[in-house]
Each structure stands twice: as C-alpha cells, then as structure tokens.
Short mmCIF file of C-alpha atoms and ligand atoms in Angstrom, two decimals:
data_model
loop_
_atom_site.label_atom_id
_atom_site.label_comp_id
_atom_site.label_asym_id
_atom_site.label_seq_id
_atom_site.Cartn_x
_atom_site.Cartn_y
_atom_site.Cartn_z
CA MET A 1 0.00 0.00 0.00
CA PRO A 2 1.25 3.52 -0.77
CA SER A 3 2.28 5.61 2.23
CA THR A 4 0.85 8.82 0.73
CA LEU A 5 -2.79 9.52 0.02
CA ARG A 6 -3.95 12.21 -2.37
CA VAL A 7 -7.03 13.92 -1.00
CA GLN A 8 -8.91 16.00 -3.56
CA LEU A 9 -11.70 18.32 -2.58
CA GLN A 10 -14.14 18.68 -5.42
CA LEU A 11 -16.54 21.59 -5.23
CA ARG A 12 -19.80 21.45 -7.14
CA ILE A 13 -22.13 24.43 -7.04
CA VAL A 14 -25.53 23.91 -8.61
CA SER A 15 -28.29 26.48 -9.09
CA ASP A 16 -31.93 25.78 -8.25
CA ASP A 17 -32.63 24.90 -11.93
CA ASP A 18 -29.98 22.13 -11.67
CA SER A 19 -27.48 23.88 -13.94
CA VAL A 20 -23.90 23.37 -12.74
CA ILE A 21 -22.23 26.68 -11.97
CA ARG A 22 -18.92 25.32 -10.84
CA ASP A 23 -17.45 21.83 -10.68
CA GLU A 24 -13.74 21.58 -10.04
CA VAL A 25 -11.07 20.36 -7.67
CA ILE A 26 -10.34 23.33 -5.44
CA LEU A 27 -7.85 21.70 -3.12
CA GLN A 28 -5.46 18.78 -3.23
CA LEU A 29 -3.69 17.48 -0.16
CA ASP A 30 -0.97 14.86 -0.24
CA LYS A 31 -1.18 13.19 3.15
CA SER A 32 1.45 10.72 4.25
CA SER A 33 0.45 8.22 6.90
CA ASP A 34 3.74 7.32 8.51
CA ARG A 35 3.81 9.65 11.53
CA LEU A 36 1.28 10.71 14.16
CA GLU A 37 1.53 14.44 13.32
CA THR A 38 0.56 13.79 9.69
CA VAL A 39 -2.69 12.03 10.59
CA GLY A 40 -5.75 14.12 9.85
CA LEU A 41 -5.94 17.72 8.73
CA CYS A 42 -3.45 20.22 10.12
CA LEU A 43 -4.33 23.85 10.80
CA GLU A 44 -2.74 24.96 7.54
CA ASP A 45 -4.83 22.39 5.63
CA SER A 46 -8.01 23.64 7.30
CA LYS A 47 -7.17 27.27 6.62
CA GLY A 48 -6.41 26.54 2.96
CA LEU A 49 -9.61 24.57 2.62
CA LEU A 50 -11.84 27.17 4.29
CA GLY A 51 -10.22 30.04 2.39
CA ARG A 52 -10.71 28.48 -1.03
CA LEU A 53 -14.21 27.33 -0.24
CA GLN A 54 -15.12 30.81 0.94
CA HIS A 55 -13.74 32.37 -2.24
CA ALA A 56 -15.75 30.02 -4.42
CA VAL A 57 -18.99 30.41 -2.46
CA VAL A 58 -18.86 34.21 -2.23
CA GLU A 59 -17.94 34.53 -5.93
CA ALA A 60 -20.85 32.28 -6.91
CA GLN A 61 -23.30 34.19 -4.68
CA ALA A 62 -22.14 37.56 -6.02
CA ALA A 63 -22.38 36.32 -9.63
CA ALA A 64 -25.89 34.96 -9.01
CA TYR A 65 -26.95 38.31 -7.52
CA VAL A 66 -25.56 40.24 -10.49
CA ASN A 67 -27.30 37.87 -12.93
CA ARG A 68 -30.65 38.50 -11.25
CA HIS A 69 -30.18 42.27 -11.77
CA ARG A 70 -28.82 42.14 -15.29
CA CYS A 71 -32.20 42.93 -16.85
CA CYS A 72 -34.62 45.78 -16.21
CA SER A 73 -37.05 44.76 -13.46
CA ALA A 74 -39.91 46.59 -15.23
CA CYS A 75 -39.57 45.75 -18.95
CA GLY A 76 -37.05 42.88 -18.84
CA ARG A 77 -34.63 44.54 -21.29
CA HIS A 78 -30.98 43.45 -20.99
CA LEU A 79 -29.05 46.29 -19.35
CA ARG A 80 -25.94 47.68 -21.01
CA GLY A 81 -22.73 47.36 -18.98
CA LYS A 82 -20.49 50.28 -18.06
CA GLY A 83 -17.35 48.57 -16.85
CA GLN A 84 -16.63 47.25 -13.37
CA TYR A 85 -14.60 48.18 -10.33
CA PRO A 86 -12.93 46.08 -7.62
CA ILE A 87 -14.39 45.55 -4.16
CA VAL A 88 -13.18 43.36 -1.31
CA PHE A 89 -15.43 41.42 1.05
CA ARG A 90 -13.59 40.81 4.34
CA THR A 91 -14.63 37.60 6.08
CA ALA A 92 -13.45 35.32 8.87
CA PHE A 93 -12.26 33.00 6.12
CA GLY A 94 -10.20 35.56 4.25
CA HIS A 95 -10.65 38.60 2.05
CA VAL A 96 -12.55 37.86 -1.13
CA PRO A 97 -11.79 40.25 -4.03
CA LEU A 98 -14.73 40.73 -6.38
CA ALA A 99 -15.40 42.65 -9.58
CA SER A 100 -18.49 44.81 -9.12
CA PRO A 101 -20.10 45.53 -12.51
CA ARG A 102 -21.90 48.76 -13.27
CA PHE A 103 -24.98 48.87 -15.54
CA TYR A 104 -26.80 51.69 -17.33
CA ARG A 105 -30.34 52.04 -15.99
CA CYS A 106 -33.18 51.25 -18.35
CA ARG A 107 -34.84 54.34 -19.88
CA CYS A 108 -38.32 52.93 -19.25
CA GLN A 109 -38.17 54.15 -15.63
CA PRO A 110 -37.31 57.61 -14.31
CA ALA A 111 -34.19 57.50 -12.11
CA ASP A 112 -31.87 59.86 -10.28
CA SER A 113 -28.71 58.32 -11.71
CA ARG A 114 -27.77 56.92 -15.12
CA THR A 115 -25.91 53.89 -13.81
CA PHE A 116 -25.99 51.55 -10.82
CA SER A 117 -23.95 48.71 -9.35
CA PRO A 118 -26.10 45.80 -8.16
CA LEU A 119 -23.51 44.50 -5.69
CA THR A 120 -23.68 47.69 -3.63
CA GLU A 121 -27.18 46.57 -2.63
CA LEU A 122 -25.91 43.13 -1.52
CA PHE A 123 -22.67 44.25 0.11
CA THR A 124 -24.08 47.03 2.28
CA GLU A 125 -21.02 46.42 4.47
CA HIS A 126 -17.65 45.21 3.23
CA THR A 127 -16.86 43.33 6.43
CA ALA A 128 -18.82 40.18 7.23
CA PRO A 129 -20.87 40.41 10.46
CA GLU A 130 -19.27 37.20 11.75
CA LEU A 131 -15.75 38.61 11.39
CA LEU A 132 -16.83 41.72 13.33
CA TYR A 133 -18.41 39.46 15.95
CA LEU A 134 -15.25 37.36 16.39
CA GLU A 135 -12.95 40.37 16.53
CA SER A 136 -15.18 42.26 18.98
CA ARG A 137 -15.79 39.26 21.19
CA TRP A 138 -12.13 38.39 21.60
CA ALA A 139 -10.87 41.96 21.73
CA SER A 140 -13.23 42.60 24.64
CA LEU A 141 -11.61 39.69 26.53
CA ILE A 142 -7.92 39.91 25.54
CA SER A 143 -5.64 42.49 23.92
CA PHE A 144 -5.94 43.58 20.28
CA GLY A 145 -2.57 41.95 19.61
CA LEU A 146 -3.54 38.59 21.12
CA THR A 147 -6.88 38.72 19.30
CA THR A 148 -5.02 39.15 16.02
CA ALA A 149 -2.66 36.28 16.84
CA LEU A 150 -5.53 34.00 17.89
CA LEU A 151 -7.55 34.64 14.71
CA LYS A 152 -4.48 34.13 12.51
CA ASP A 153 -3.63 30.88 14.29
CA VAL A 154 -6.97 29.21 13.68
CA LEU A 155 -8.65 30.94 10.74
CA PRO A 156 -7.58 31.98 7.23
CA VAL A 157 -8.15 35.66 8.06
CA ALA A 158 -6.30 38.07 5.76
CA ASP A 159 -2.55 38.55 6.30
CA THR A 160 -3.27 42.25 6.70
CA THR A 161 -5.27 41.63 9.90
CA ASN A 162 -3.48 43.56 12.64
CA PRO A 163 -4.21 45.03 16.11
CA GLU A 164 -5.21 48.38 14.60
CA THR A 165 -7.84 46.92 12.22
CA VAL A 166 -9.23 44.85 15.11
CA ARG A 167 -9.39 47.99 17.27
CA GLN A 168 -11.18 49.93 14.52
CA HIS A 169 -13.74 47.15 14.05
CA LEU A 170 -14.36 46.91 17.82
CA HIS A 171 -15.00 50.65 17.99
CA LYS A 172 -17.34 50.45 15.02
CA VAL A 173 -19.37 47.75 16.77
CA ALA A 174 -19.34 49.67 20.07
CA THR A 175 -20.56 52.83 18.32
CA ARG A 176 -23.40 50.89 16.71
CA GLN A 177 -24.36 49.28 20.03
CA ASP A 178 -24.39 52.71 21.64
CA ALA A 179 -26.69 53.96 18.90
CA ASP A 180 -28.99 50.95 19.42
CA LEU A 181 -29.08 51.66 23.15
CA GLY A 182 -30.25 55.22 22.62
CA THR A 183 -29.09 58.18 24.65
CA SER A 184 -32.10 59.02 26.75
CA GLU A 185 -32.19 57.62 30.24
CA LEU A 186 -35.25 55.74 31.31
CA ASP A 187 -36.89 55.15 34.61
CA LEU A 188 -36.50 51.50 35.54
CA SER A 189 -39.57 51.72 37.76
CA ASP A 190 -41.75 52.66 34.75
CA ASP A 191 -41.63 49.13 33.45
CA GLY A 192 -42.82 47.66 36.71
CA LEU A 193 -46.30 47.70 35.14
CA THR A 194 -45.34 44.92 32.74
CA ALA A 195 -43.99 42.72 35.51
CA GLY A 196 -47.16 40.65 35.61
CA GLN A 197 -46.60 39.40 32.04
CA ALA A 198 -43.48 37.42 32.89
CA SER A 199 -43.52 34.67 35.47
CA PRO A 200 -42.46 36.54 38.61
CA VAL A 201 -39.24 35.48 40.28
CA PRO A 202 -39.04 35.98 44.06
CA ARG A 203 -37.08 39.12 44.84
CA GLU A 204 -34.71 37.15 47.06
CA ALA A 205 -33.78 34.94 44.08
CA ILE A 206 -32.06 37.82 42.26
CA ILE A 207 -29.30 39.77 43.93
CA VAL A 208 -27.28 42.43 42.12
CA GLY A 209 -24.23 43.87 43.80
CA ILE A 210 -22.41 46.90 42.38
CA ASP A 211 -19.44 48.94 43.53
CA GLY A 212 -17.40 51.78 42.09
CA GLY A 213 -13.69 52.53 42.08
CA TYR A 214 -11.39 55.18 40.58
CA LEU A 215 -8.71 54.43 38.00
CA ARG A 216 -6.03 56.76 36.70
CA ASN A 217 -6.30 57.84 33.06
CA TRP A 218 -3.39 56.18 31.23
CA HIS A 219 -2.97 59.04 28.76
CA ASP A 220 -3.46 61.87 31.24
CA LYS A 221 -2.13 60.68 34.59
CA ARG A 222 -3.59 63.67 36.47
CA LYS A 223 -7.11 62.58 35.66
CA LYS A 224 -9.09 59.71 37.12
CA PHE A 225 -12.30 58.09 36.03
CA GLU A 226 -14.76 55.92 37.87
CA VAL A 227 -15.35 52.31 36.90
CA ILE A 228 -18.46 50.60 38.21
CA VAL A 229 -18.39 46.83 38.38
CA GLY A 230 -21.05 44.44 39.52
CA LYS A 231 -22.14 40.88 39.93
CA SER A 232 -25.58 39.40 39.37
CA ILE A 233 -26.44 36.40 41.52
CA VAL A 234 -29.40 34.31 40.45
CA GLU A 235 -30.34 31.10 42.21
CA ASP A 236 -30.43 28.82 39.19
CA ARG A 237 -27.27 29.85 37.34
CA ASP A 238 -23.62 30.84 37.79
CA ASN A 239 -22.81 34.38 38.85
CA ARG A 240 -22.30 36.91 36.02
CA TYR A 241 -20.13 40.02 36.07
CA PHE A 242 -20.40 43.37 34.34
CA GLY A 243 -18.77 46.78 34.29
CA LEU A 244 -19.29 50.25 32.92
CA VAL A 245 -17.70 53.70 32.98
CA ARG A 246 -20.41 56.09 34.05
CA SER A 247 -18.61 59.28 32.98
CA GLN A 248 -18.09 57.89 29.44
CA ASP A 249 -21.61 56.64 29.06
CA ALA A 250 -24.42 58.84 27.78
CA ALA A 251 -27.02 56.52 29.33
CA PRO A 252 -25.50 54.52 32.20
CA LYS A 253 -28.84 53.43 33.69
CA ARG A 254 -30.05 52.20 30.34
CA ARG A 255 -26.77 50.34 29.83
CA LEU A 256 -26.99 48.73 33.27
CA ARG A 257 -30.47 47.58 32.43
CA ALA A 258 -29.42 46.25 28.99
CA VAL A 259 -26.51 44.37 30.55
CA LEU A 260 -28.71 42.82 33.23
CA GLU A 261 -31.24 41.84 30.58
CA ARG A 262 -28.50 40.18 28.53
CA GLN A 263 -27.52 38.27 31.65
CA GLY A 264 -31.04 36.83 31.73
CA LEU A 265 -32.45 38.90 34.59
CA PRO A 266 -36.10 39.94 34.55
CA VAL A 267 -35.20 43.59 35.14
CA ASP A 268 -38.83 44.67 35.36
CA GLN A 269 -39.24 42.65 38.55
CA PRO A 270 -38.16 43.54 42.07
CA VAL A 271 -34.53 42.75 42.84
CA THR A 272 -32.29 42.94 45.86
CA MET A 273 -29.50 45.42 45.21
CA LEU A 274 -26.32 45.55 47.28
CA THR A 275 -24.14 48.66 47.18
CA ASP A 276 -21.70 50.55 49.38
CA GLY A 277 -24.04 53.53 49.29
CA GLY A 278 -21.68 55.75 47.24
CA ASP A 279 -23.39 58.64 45.42
CA SER A 280 -22.62 57.46 41.89
CA VAL A 281 -23.67 53.89 42.60
CA ARG A 282 -26.86 55.05 44.31
CA ALA A 283 -27.67 57.26 41.34
CA LEU A 284 -27.55 54.22 39.10
CA VAL A 285 -29.93 52.14 41.16
CA ASN A 286 -32.40 54.72 42.48
CA ASP A 287 -35.07 53.84 39.90
CA LEU A 288 -35.44 50.15 40.66
CA PRO A 289 -38.77 48.43 39.99
CA ALA A 290 -41.31 48.74 42.77
CA GLY A 291 -40.78 46.28 45.60
CA SER A 292 -37.01 46.16 45.15
CA GLU A 293 -34.73 46.47 48.14
CA HIS A 294 -31.50 48.35 48.30
CA HIS A 295 -29.14 47.09 50.97
CA LEU A 296 -26.11 49.03 52.15
CA VAL A 297 -23.23 47.28 53.82
CA GLY A 298 -24.33 46.95 57.46
CA SER A 299 -27.78 48.50 56.98
CA THR A 300 -30.98 48.07 54.99
CA LEU A 301 -32.85 50.82 53.18
CA PRO A 302 -36.13 50.41 51.37
CA CYS A 303 -35.86 51.99 47.96
CA GLY A 304 -38.39 54.62 47.10
ZN1 ZN B 401 -37.01 48.78 -18.62
#
C-alpha cells in the first residue's frame, strides 16, 4: 500500500434549476500516513480549505446576484454594462476580491442616476458580520494583539489583519451598540407595570451587587475616572459580572439595564440590590422596579 494519500476536494455548485455553476477540484492534499503528526488535517490544511471554499462560495453568490439584476425589473430589457470596479469582502475565512459591474439604468423608468452597481445593494457592508463578531468578542476579553494572533492561528483571516484593524472594528461595533441603546435615560420603575406578564421570580432569588472605584487615566495621569463593576447572583445559574464607565456613558442606567437583561435577569421585577451607598452607585440604582430592596453594607434601606 502507498504511504501517501492524495485527497482532492471537489466543489460542485448547482443552481436551483440544476445547472452546474462550478465543478472543479479546489484543493489537493498529499497526506502521508507514517507519523502521528501527519494524521488528519493540520491547521494549515483547514485554513487553505476554508479560504478556497469561501472564495468560491462568495464569488458564486455575487455572480448569481448580479445575474438577477442584469435585466430591467420593469420591462425585462438586458441592461448595457459600463465597466466594473474592484471591491473586497472581508470575512473570517479571508478577504474575497470581487469585480463589481456597473450597468446603465433602463430608460423605461425615471431614475436619479444613469448607472448603478447591483452589488452595492448586496454588500451594504464590506466586512462580514461574523468577522466583526469574532474580533469584537475576543478583543473585549484579551488584547488587540492577542486577538489578532488567535484569529491568525486558527482561521484563514487576511494577512493584513493587525491590532489596529481589530481595534477599529471593535469601535465600530461599540458605536453601533451605543446607537442601538439610545441616549435618553429611562426610569427602571416605569416598566414595573409589565412585571405581571413574565412569570415573577421571588425578589430574594435575584441579587445584584455593584461597587465603584477610581482608575487613573493612562494618557493623562492627572485625571481619574470611575469604573463601576457588579455581579448578578441568580439562584439557578452561575454568577455573572459586568462593568461600565459612568462618565463615558451617555445613558448609564439604560446600559446597566441592557446588561442585566442580557444576563437573563427579569429587570422589570423587584430585585435585591447591594451597594456601598456611594453617590454614583446610588444614582444608578435609584429607579429600581417597585418592591425592590437596596441594601447598604451593614444597613438596609427600602428603595423609594
Ligand atoms: Zn425597462
């Protein structure tokens, strides 16, 4: 028996009318079977495989999208082309360069512009949401540099991936999340009215503890800022932690509520809140749902 196996990956892409769009060997691996470390796929094999597969799939999807927009949607006339320009779709499985064609609009319909590029409607962003997710998730846990190294170790991300691009993507996601959160503060007690819709959890079953502390600004050592950290304790799950910078946050109460919600807490129900009674911490929790209790270290205060 030969000691080397040739593994060929054949990719076949078929459209819904059974016509074959692509049918070719996209990857060939020569695998010897004489040592333990050669058994199975190695990371480089997997990255090569994923990268080529991604290229082929994205190219086929883009081509299919362009084909569907090649004719006028009103009269069906074939649209005249006006060249093409390069775009790049950045994904967790590598950057995929694409040619984005431009077409003259059909004269049967009034339009603001003479030409259009169908792919701009498909690629509303040039970075895949999953790549942004991976970068943001890991960059919020470890440094930008380690995030870059981790992604490059396990995925065929582009060679150009570096700590700065990861940082830019994280900030982009953070800005969007801030926009989703809104800037107006809301009164947590307002939503107490809806409490009856969810199955009520006994107040004692949910305890949220928060505390604040001051850190020195790295860039301007004379300045300090306050970080508020907390822990949510719920009877039927592990404890969860959270943190926020009140002075940097346009809507700290809303963020606290969004974080607690993401941690699975029914924030419209009464909770037991533990704090050290500091002004900034109290300001965050002074609008708790009706029936909540706010405990200070060594004393107990009803809230509102
Ligand atoms: Zn037309």
